[in-house]
mmCIF file of C-alpha atoms in Angstrom:
data_model
loop_
_atom_site.group_PDB
_atom_site.id
_atom_site.type_symbol
_atom_site.label_atom_id
_atom_site.label_comp_id
_atom_site.label_asym_id
_atom_site.label_seq_id
_atom_site.Cartn_x
_atom_site.Cartn_y
_atom_site.Cartn_z
ATOM 1 C CA MET A 9 60.516 102.180 103.309
ATOM 2 C CA SER A 10 63.832 103.727 102.324
ATOM 3 C CA THR A 11 64.341 105.738 99.158
ATOM 4 C CA THR A 12 66.622 103.946 96.725
ATOM 5 C CA MET A 13 69.261 105.893 94.810
ATOM 6 C CA PHE A 14 71.063 103.942 92.122
ATOM 7 C CA SER A 15 74.554 104.669 90.840
ATOM 8 C CA PRO A 16 74.952 104.906 87.028
ATOM 9 C CA ALA A 17 73.947 101.274 86.662
ATOM 10 C CA CYS A 18 73.765 99.973 90.247
ATOM 11 C CA ARG A 19 77.226 98.847 89.392
ATOM 12 C CA VAL A 20 78.437 95.262 89.568
ATOM 13 C CA LEU A 21 81.830 94.828 91.121
ATOM 14 C CA ALA A 22 84.585 92.281 91.670
ATOM 15 C CA ILE A 23 83.768 89.524 89.207
ATOM 16 C CA GLY A 24 86.089 86.530 89.458
ATOM 17 C CA LEU A 25 86.307 83.162 87.770
ATOM 18 C CA LEU A 26 87.743 79.963 89.193
ATOM 19 C CA LEU A 27 88.222 76.720 87.312
ATOM 20 C CA GLY A 28 87.587 73.889 89.723
ATOM 21 C CA GLY A 29 89.807 70.828 89.943
ATOM 22 C CA PHE A 30 88.772 67.416 88.744
ATOM 23 C CA GLN A 31 86.722 65.224 91.065
ATOM 24 C CA SER A 32 86.424 61.447 90.748
ATOM 25 C CA ILE A 33 83.051 59.841 91.463
ATOM 26 C CA VAL A 34 82.845 56.020 91.554
ATOM 27 C CA ARG A 35 79.496 54.581 90.576
ATOM 28 C CA GLY A 36 79.510 50.794 90.233
ATOM 29 C CA GLN A 37 82.256 49.917 87.747
ATOM 30 C CA THR A 38 82.343 53.391 86.158
ATOM 31 C CA THR A 39 84.527 56.256 87.309
ATOM 32 C CA GLU A 40 83.149 59.683 86.289
ATOM 33 C CA ARG A 41 85.318 62.769 86.399
ATOM 34 C CA THR A 42 83.577 66.097 86.856
ATOM 35 C CA SER A 43 84.765 69.655 87.226
ATOM 36 C CA SER A 44 83.189 73.047 87.755
ATOM 37 C CA ILE A 45 83.484 76.684 86.835
ATOM 38 C CA ARG A 46 82.613 79.263 89.470
ATOM 39 C CA ALA A 47 81.749 82.890 88.877
ATOM 40 C CA THR A 48 81.456 85.332 91.788
ATOM 41 C CA ALA A 49 79.813 88.732 91.461
ATOM 42 C CA THR A 50 78.416 91.514 93.629
ATOM 43 C CA GLY A 51 75.344 93.639 93.071
ATOM 44 C CA THR A 52 75.138 97.083 94.655
ATOM 45 C CA VAL A 53 72.331 99.583 95.169
ATOM 46 C CA ASN A 54 72.969 103.017 96.689
ATOM 47 C CA LEU A 55 70.551 104.086 99.418
ATOM 48 C CA LYS A 56 69.689 107.474 100.836
ATOM 49 C CA PRO A 57 70.823 107.734 104.488
ATOM 50 C CA THR A 58 68.231 108.736 107.067
ATOM 51 C CA LEU A 59 70.306 108.642 110.267
ATOM 52 C CA LEU A 60 73.608 110.039 111.502
ATOM 53 C CA ARG A 61 75.445 107.741 113.942
ATOM 54 C CA LEU A 62 78.166 109.292 116.091
ATOM 55 C CA SER A 63 80.747 107.243 117.958
ATOM 56 C CA VAL A 64 82.817 108.777 120.759
ATOM 57 C CA PRO A 65 85.504 106.620 122.441
ATOM 58 C CA ILE A 66 86.486 107.741 125.947
ATOM 59 C CA LYS A 67 89.869 106.975 127.502
ATOM 60 C CA VAL A 68 91.015 108.232 130.905
ATOM 61 C CA ILE A 69 94.483 107.624 132.363
ATOM 62 C CA ALA A 70 95.267 107.822 136.089
ATOM 63 C CA GLU A 71 97.764 106.482 138.606
ATOM 64 C CA THR A 72 95.357 103.854 139.965
ATOM 65 C CA GLY A 73 92.591 101.769 138.438
ATOM 66 C CA TRP A 74 90.047 103.126 140.909
ATOM 67 C CA GLU A 75 90.907 106.729 140.059
ATOM 68 C CA ALA A 76 90.790 106.015 136.310
ATOM 69 C CA THR A 77 87.362 104.403 136.661
ATOM 70 C CA GLU A 78 85.942 107.296 138.694
ATOM 71 C CA ASN A 79 87.318 109.878 136.271
ATOM 72 C CA LEU A 80 85.884 107.900 133.366
ATOM 73 C CA ARG A 81 82.469 108.008 135.009
ATOM 74 C CA THR A 82 82.650 111.812 135.211
ATOM 75 C CA VAL A 83 83.728 112.260 131.582
ATOM 76 C CA ARG A 84 81.218 109.719 130.328
ATOM 77 C CA GLN A 85 78.376 111.491 132.094
ATOM 78 C CA SER A 86 79.300 114.832 130.520
ATOM 79 C CA ILE A 87 79.398 113.215 127.058
ATOM 80 C CA VAL A 88 76.031 111.511 127.551
ATOM 81 C CA GLU A 89 74.374 114.731 128.763
ATOM 82 C CA ARG A 90 75.729 116.698 125.787
ATOM 83 C CA VAL A 91 74.630 114.025 123.307
ATOM 84 C CA GLU A 92 71.108 114.161 124.731
ATOM 85 C CA GLN A 93 71.121 117.985 124.526
ATOM 86 C CA MET A 94 72.092 117.705 120.853
ATOM 87 C CA GLY A 95 68.845 115.852 120.209
ATOM 88 C CA SER A 96 69.812 112.201 119.880
ATOM 89 C CA ILE A 97 66.986 109.765 119.119
ATOM 90 C CA ASP A 98 65.362 108.403 122.270
ATOM 91 C CA GLY A 99 66.687 104.942 123.062
ATOM 92 C CA SER A 100 69.542 105.111 120.549
ATOM 93 C CA LEU A 101 72.242 106.194 122.995
ATOM 94 C CA LYS A 102 74.431 103.269 124.019
ATOM 95 C CA VAL A 103 77.358 103.143 126.437
ATOM 96 C CA PHE A 104 79.387 99.939 126.230
ATOM 97 C CA GLY A 105 82.852 98.396 126.173
ATOM 98 C CA PHE A 106 83.833 99.358 129.730
ATOM 99 C CA HIS A 107 87.390 98.282 130.533
ATOM 100 C CA CYS A 108 90.094 99.258 132.995
ATOM 101 C CA GLY A 109 93.656 97.932 133.058
ATOM 102 C CA PRO A 110 97.328 98.893 132.962
ATOM 103 C CA ASN A 111 98.090 101.590 130.427
ATOM 104 C CA GLN A 112 100.084 99.855 127.707
ATOM 105 C CA SER A 113 102.430 102.715 126.866
ATOM 106 C CA SER A 114 103.271 103.399 130.504
ATOM 107 C CA SER A 115 103.755 99.679 131.177
ATOM 108 C CA ILE A 116 106.411 99.493 128.472
ATOM 109 C CA SER A 117 108.147 102.581 129.828
ATOM 110 C CA SER A 118 107.982 101.298 133.403
ATOM 111 C CA LEU A 119 109.885 98.164 132.393
ATOM 112 C CA ARG A 120 112.722 100.477 131.415
ATOM 113 C CA GLY A 121 112.478 102.281 134.732
ATOM 114 C CA GLU A 122 111.451 105.531 133.056
ATOM 115 C CA VAL A 123 108.009 106.271 134.535
ATOM 116 C CA LYS A 124 105.600 105.000 137.134
ATOM 117 C CA PRO A 125 102.973 102.645 135.625
ATOM 118 C CA THR A 126 99.477 104.069 135.134
ATOM 119 C CA PHE A 127 96.017 102.683 134.439
ATOM 120 C CA ALA A 128 93.614 103.378 131.569
ATOM 121 C CA ALA A 129 89.815 103.201 131.761
ATOM 122 C CA LYS A 130 87.853 103.077 128.490
ATOM 123 C CA CYS A 131 84.324 102.977 127.118
ATOM 124 C CA PHE A 132 82.369 103.978 123.988
ATOM 125 C CA VAL A 133 79.331 106.195 123.511
ATOM 126 C CA VAL A 134 77.262 105.731 120.337
ATOM 127 C CA ALA A 135 74.079 107.637 119.473
ATOM 128 C CA ASP A 136 71.812 108.248 116.463
ATOM 129 C CA PHE A 137 70.433 111.512 115.102
ATOM 130 C CA VAL A 138 67.752 112.069 112.470
ATOM 131 C CA LEU A 139 69.138 113.731 109.337
ATOM 132 C CA ARG A 140 67.407 117.020 108.590
ATOM 133 C CA ASP A 141 65.093 117.221 105.584
ATOM 134 C CA GLY A 142 66.230 119.594 102.883
ATOM 135 C CA GLU A 143 69.789 119.809 104.179
ATOM 136 C CA ASP A 144 72.411 119.411 101.443
ATOM 137 C CA HIS A 145 75.300 116.986 101.778
ATOM 138 C CA GLU A 146 77.879 119.637 102.628
ATOM 139 C CA GLU A 147 75.715 120.958 105.460
ATOM 140 C CA THR A 148 75.153 117.423 106.767
ATOM 141 C CA VAL A 149 78.869 116.612 106.808
ATOM 142 C CA GLY A 150 79.733 119.984 108.349
ATOM 143 C CA ARG A 151 77.159 119.552 111.108
ATOM 144 C CA SER A 152 78.353 116.037 111.932
ATOM 145 C CA GLN A 153 81.977 117.197 112.143
ATOM 146 C CA GLU A 154 81.011 120.117 114.369
ATOM 147 C CA GLN A 155 79.147 117.771 116.700
ATOM 148 C CA LEU A 156 82.169 115.487 116.901
ATOM 149 C CA ARG A 157 84.483 118.394 117.631
ATOM 150 C CA GLU A 158 82.228 119.598 120.417
ATOM 151 C CA LEU A 159 82.033 116.149 121.986
ATOM 152 C CA ALA A 160 85.780 115.593 121.573
ATOM 153 C CA SER A 161 86.424 118.855 123.429
ATOM 154 C CA LEU A 162 84.963 117.176 126.520
ATOM 155 C CA LEU A 163 87.505 114.332 126.331
ATOM 156 C CA PRO A 164 90.833 114.308 128.173
ATOM 157 C CA LYS A 165 93.721 115.494 126.007
ATOM 158 C CA THR A 166 95.542 112.741 124.147
ATOM 159 C CA GLU A 167 99.286 112.297 124.362
ATOM 160 C CA SER A 168 99.719 113.746 120.874
ATOM 161 C CA GLY A 169 97.174 116.487 121.472
ATOM 162 C CA ARG A 170 95.547 115.702 118.116
ATOM 163 C CA ARG A 171 92.375 113.899 117.129
ATOM 164 C CA SER A 172 90.777 113.072 113.816
ATOM 165 C CA TYR A 173 87.032 113.433 113.269
ATOM 166 C CA SER A 174 86.420 111.199 110.287
ATOM 167 C CA ILE A 175 87.564 107.959 108.685
ATOM 168 C CA SER A 176 89.097 107.316 105.298
ATOM 169 C CA SER A 177 88.220 103.664 104.658
ATOM 170 C CA SER A 178 86.417 102.945 101.404
ATOM 171 C CA SER A 179 83.706 100.823 102.944
ATOM 172 C CA LEU A 180 82.272 99.632 106.249
ATOM 173 C CA PRO A 181 82.754 97.657 108.323
ATOM 174 C CA ILE A 182 85.649 96.046 106.432
ATOM 175 C CA GLY A 183 88.615 98.385 106.197
ATOM 176 C CA LEU A 184 88.494 100.065 109.614
ATOM 177 C CA THR A 185 91.799 99.995 111.438
ATOM 178 C CA SER A 186 92.165 99.731 115.199
ATOM 179 C CA GLN A 187 93.339 103.352 115.267
ATOM 180 C CA GLN A 188 90.253 104.553 113.387
ATOM 181 C CA LEU A 189 88.006 102.699 115.818
ATOM 182 C CA GLN A 190 89.653 104.593 118.678
ATOM 183 C CA GLU A 191 88.856 108.026 117.206
ATOM 184 C CA PRO A 192 85.555 109.971 117.141
ATOM 185 C CA LEU A 193 83.766 109.137 113.898
ATOM 186 C CA ALA A 194 80.525 109.793 112.046
ATOM 187 C CA LEU A 195 78.601 107.197 110.041
ATOM 188 C CA PHE A 196 75.510 107.544 107.878
ATOM 189 C CA VAL A 197 72.820 104.887 108.163
ATOM 190 C CA ALA A 198 70.229 103.857 105.565
ATOM 191 C CA LYS A 199 67.279 101.476 105.804
ATOM 192 C CA VAL A 200 67.286 98.437 103.507
ATOM 193 C CA SER A 201 63.887 97.443 102.086
ATOM 194 C CA ASP A 202 62.861 94.122 100.558
ATOM 195 C CA GLU A 203 62.894 95.844 97.191
ATOM 196 C CA ASP A 204 66.494 96.960 97.739
ATOM 197 C CA ARG A 205 67.538 93.413 98.621
ATOM 198 C CA ALA A 206 65.822 91.942 95.589
ATOM 199 C CA LYS A 207 67.384 94.504 93.267
ATOM 200 C CA ALA A 208 70.931 93.977 94.537
ATOM 201 C CA PHE A 209 70.535 90.190 94.471
ATOM 202 C CA GLN A 210 69.194 90.227 90.908
ATOM 203 C CA ILE A 211 72.129 92.347 89.708
ATOM 204 C CA ALA A 212 74.620 89.989 91.349
ATOM 205 C CA ILE A 213 73.038 86.734 90.157
ATOM 206 C CA ASP A 214 72.581 88.002 86.591
ATOM 207 C CA SER A 215 76.202 89.066 86.399
ATOM 208 C CA ALA A 216 77.523 85.815 87.901
ATOM 209 C CA ILE A 217 75.434 83.674 85.515
ATOM 210 C CA ARG A 218 76.495 85.792 82.538
ATOM 211 C CA GLU A 219 80.171 85.407 83.396
ATOM 212 C CA ALA A 220 79.855 81.663 84.023
ATOM 213 C CA ARG A 221 78.064 81.069 80.717
ATOM 214 C CA SER A 222 80.616 83.227 78.904
ATOM 215 C CA THR A 223 83.395 81.013 80.220
ATOM 216 C CA PHE A 224 81.537 77.830 79.270
ATOM 217 C CA LYS A 225 81.036 79.212 75.779
ATOM 218 C CA GLY A 226 84.712 80.048 75.481
ATOM 219 C CA LEU A 227 85.595 76.478 76.440
ATOM 220 C CA GLY A 228 83.061 75.124 73.944
ATOM 221 C CA ILE A 229 81.056 73.151 76.486
ATOM 222 C CA GLU A 230 77.606 73.183 78.057
ATOM 223 C CA PRO A 231 77.065 72.967 81.832
ATOM 224 C CA SER A 232 75.306 69.831 83.042
ATOM 225 C CA SER A 233 73.931 71.676 86.079
ATOM 226 C CA MET A 234 74.079 75.105 87.741
ATOM 227 C CA SER A 235 73.895 76.066 91.422
ATOM 228 C CA PHE A 236 74.420 79.263 93.400
ATOM 229 C CA SER A 237 75.237 80.386 96.931
ATOM 230 C CA GLN A 238 75.087 83.745 98.697
ATOM 231 C CA SER A 239 77.818 85.109 100.938
ATOM 232 C CA PRO A 240 76.944 86.705 104.304
ATOM 233 C CA GLU A 241 75.908 90.356 104.057
ATOM 234 C CA TYR A 242 78.251 91.369 106.843
ATOM 235 C CA SER A 243 81.769 90.096 107.443
ATOM 236 C CA SER A 244 84.036 91.708 110.001
ATOM 237 C CA LEU A 245 87.781 91.418 110.330
ATOM 238 C CA ARG A 246 87.409 92.052 114.070
ATOM 239 C CA GLN A 247 84.068 90.601 115.061
ATOM 240 C CA ALA A 248 85.006 90.674 118.742
ATOM 241 C CA HIS A 249 85.519 94.441 118.844
ATOM 242 C CA PRO A 250 82.612 95.984 120.801
ATOM 243 C CA LEU A 251 82.459 99.100 118.634
ATOM 244 C CA GLU A 252 81.735 97.196 115.436
ATOM 245 C CA ALA A 253 78.881 95.356 117.124
ATOM 246 C CA ALA A 254 77.372 98.659 118.247
ATOM 247 C CA LEU A 255 77.833 100.355 114.880
ATOM 248 C CA ILE A 256 76.148 97.509 113.003
ATOM 249 C CA ARG A 257 73.784 96.734 115.919
ATOM 250 C CA GLY A 258 72.877 93.351 114.457
ATOM 251 C CA LYS A 259 70.101 94.832 112.341
ATOM 252 C CA SER A 260 69.687 93.267 108.920
ATOM 253 C CA ASP A 261 67.409 96.105 107.760
ATOM 254 C CA GLU A 262 70.074 98.834 107.852
ATOM 255 C CA VAL A 263 73.482 99.508 106.388
ATOM 256 C CA SER A 264 76.190 102.030 107.345
ATOM 257 C CA GLY A 265 78.605 104.094 105.263
ATOM 258 C CA ILE A 266 80.915 107.088 105.447
ATOM 259 C CA TYR A 267 79.284 109.247 102.750
ATOM 260 C CA ALA A 268 76.384 111.612 103.363
ATOM 261 C CA ASP A 269 74.928 111.400 99.858
ATOM 262 C CA GLN A 270 74.581 107.613 99.558
ATOM 263 C CA VAL A 271 75.203 104.380 101.444
ATOM 264 C CA PRO A 272 75.974 101.282 99.349
ATOM 265 C CA TYR A 273 74.158 98.015 100.031
ATOM 266 C CA THR A 274 75.940 95.052 98.438
ATOM 267 C CA VAL A 275 75.030 91.407 97.906
ATOM 268 C CA ARG A 276 77.651 88.847 96.887
ATOM 269 C CA VAL A 277 76.705 85.574 95.182
ATOM 270 C CA SER A 278 78.552 82.700 93.528
ATOM 271 C CA VAL A 279 77.339 80.556 90.626
ATOM 272 C CA SER A 280 78.875 77.125 90.023
ATOM 273 C CA GLY A 281 78.418 75.196 86.779
ATOM 274 C CA GLN A 282 79.200 71.467 86.658
ATOM 275 C CA PHE A 283 80.570 69.723 83.540
ATOM 276 C CA GLU A 284 82.493 66.619 82.477
ATOM 277 C CA PRO A 285 86.041 67.212 81.229
ATOM 278 C CA ALA A 286 85.389 64.786 78.376
ATOM 279 C CA ASP A 287 83.061 67.427 76.878
ATOM 280 C CA MET A 288 85.922 69.900 76.499
ATOM 281 C CA LYS A 289 87.261 70.400 72.970
ATOM 282 C CA TRP A 290 90.861 70.776 74.040
#
């Protein structure tokens, strides 16, 4: 079971209120008008990461598709061998997202008659490493960046000659840009226990109910009924991208983040309270 680390109060974020429109319900000869107030809240617990997940995208450009594919095979093999030498967890190494087609930048230039069109072959290598016990956060981040630099040194030079080795988005997976997905990056992975889920859910539901009741009180009415719903734990802006699928790996018992000291696990819930407009005092 994972070790749970809570922020100052396992903070609750992004609370919103929506006043629902009127709805007409016909029952026999009587028309009843009902409305609702919805409060949405998130509950977050911060977890201690136990795994380091490295992602290395490989792109090889050549004059023909066959040559690009063969060169990709050579580079990919050198990356895989080095990842295994670094001590990746057995069975965690994945190679996926193979693709070969016309190189987009050269295709645009070729239309202008500037250069001969080329082909680009691509794939991704993702592998997990156990975080060392007793290692402080600075050492963990430094080691992950050094590993990425070493693996990136095996890649063909990019057109700009520059590569980044980290990402700056505030959360995962939402917030990653296409450019960030194409660069070597390091993620920290934490296990989510049943206790963690229950804690985050309780924070979210308590906050949503509190906000809904506060609004009802301000309006001077009492809800006739209350209901709640939970949003999906994972929502991607690019669900079709192969890298996101590999980074998340479809496991509901783990969560990824960019910080070595803690990985946030968040639950979002909505509470809806029904009432009759006739009960309102204004």
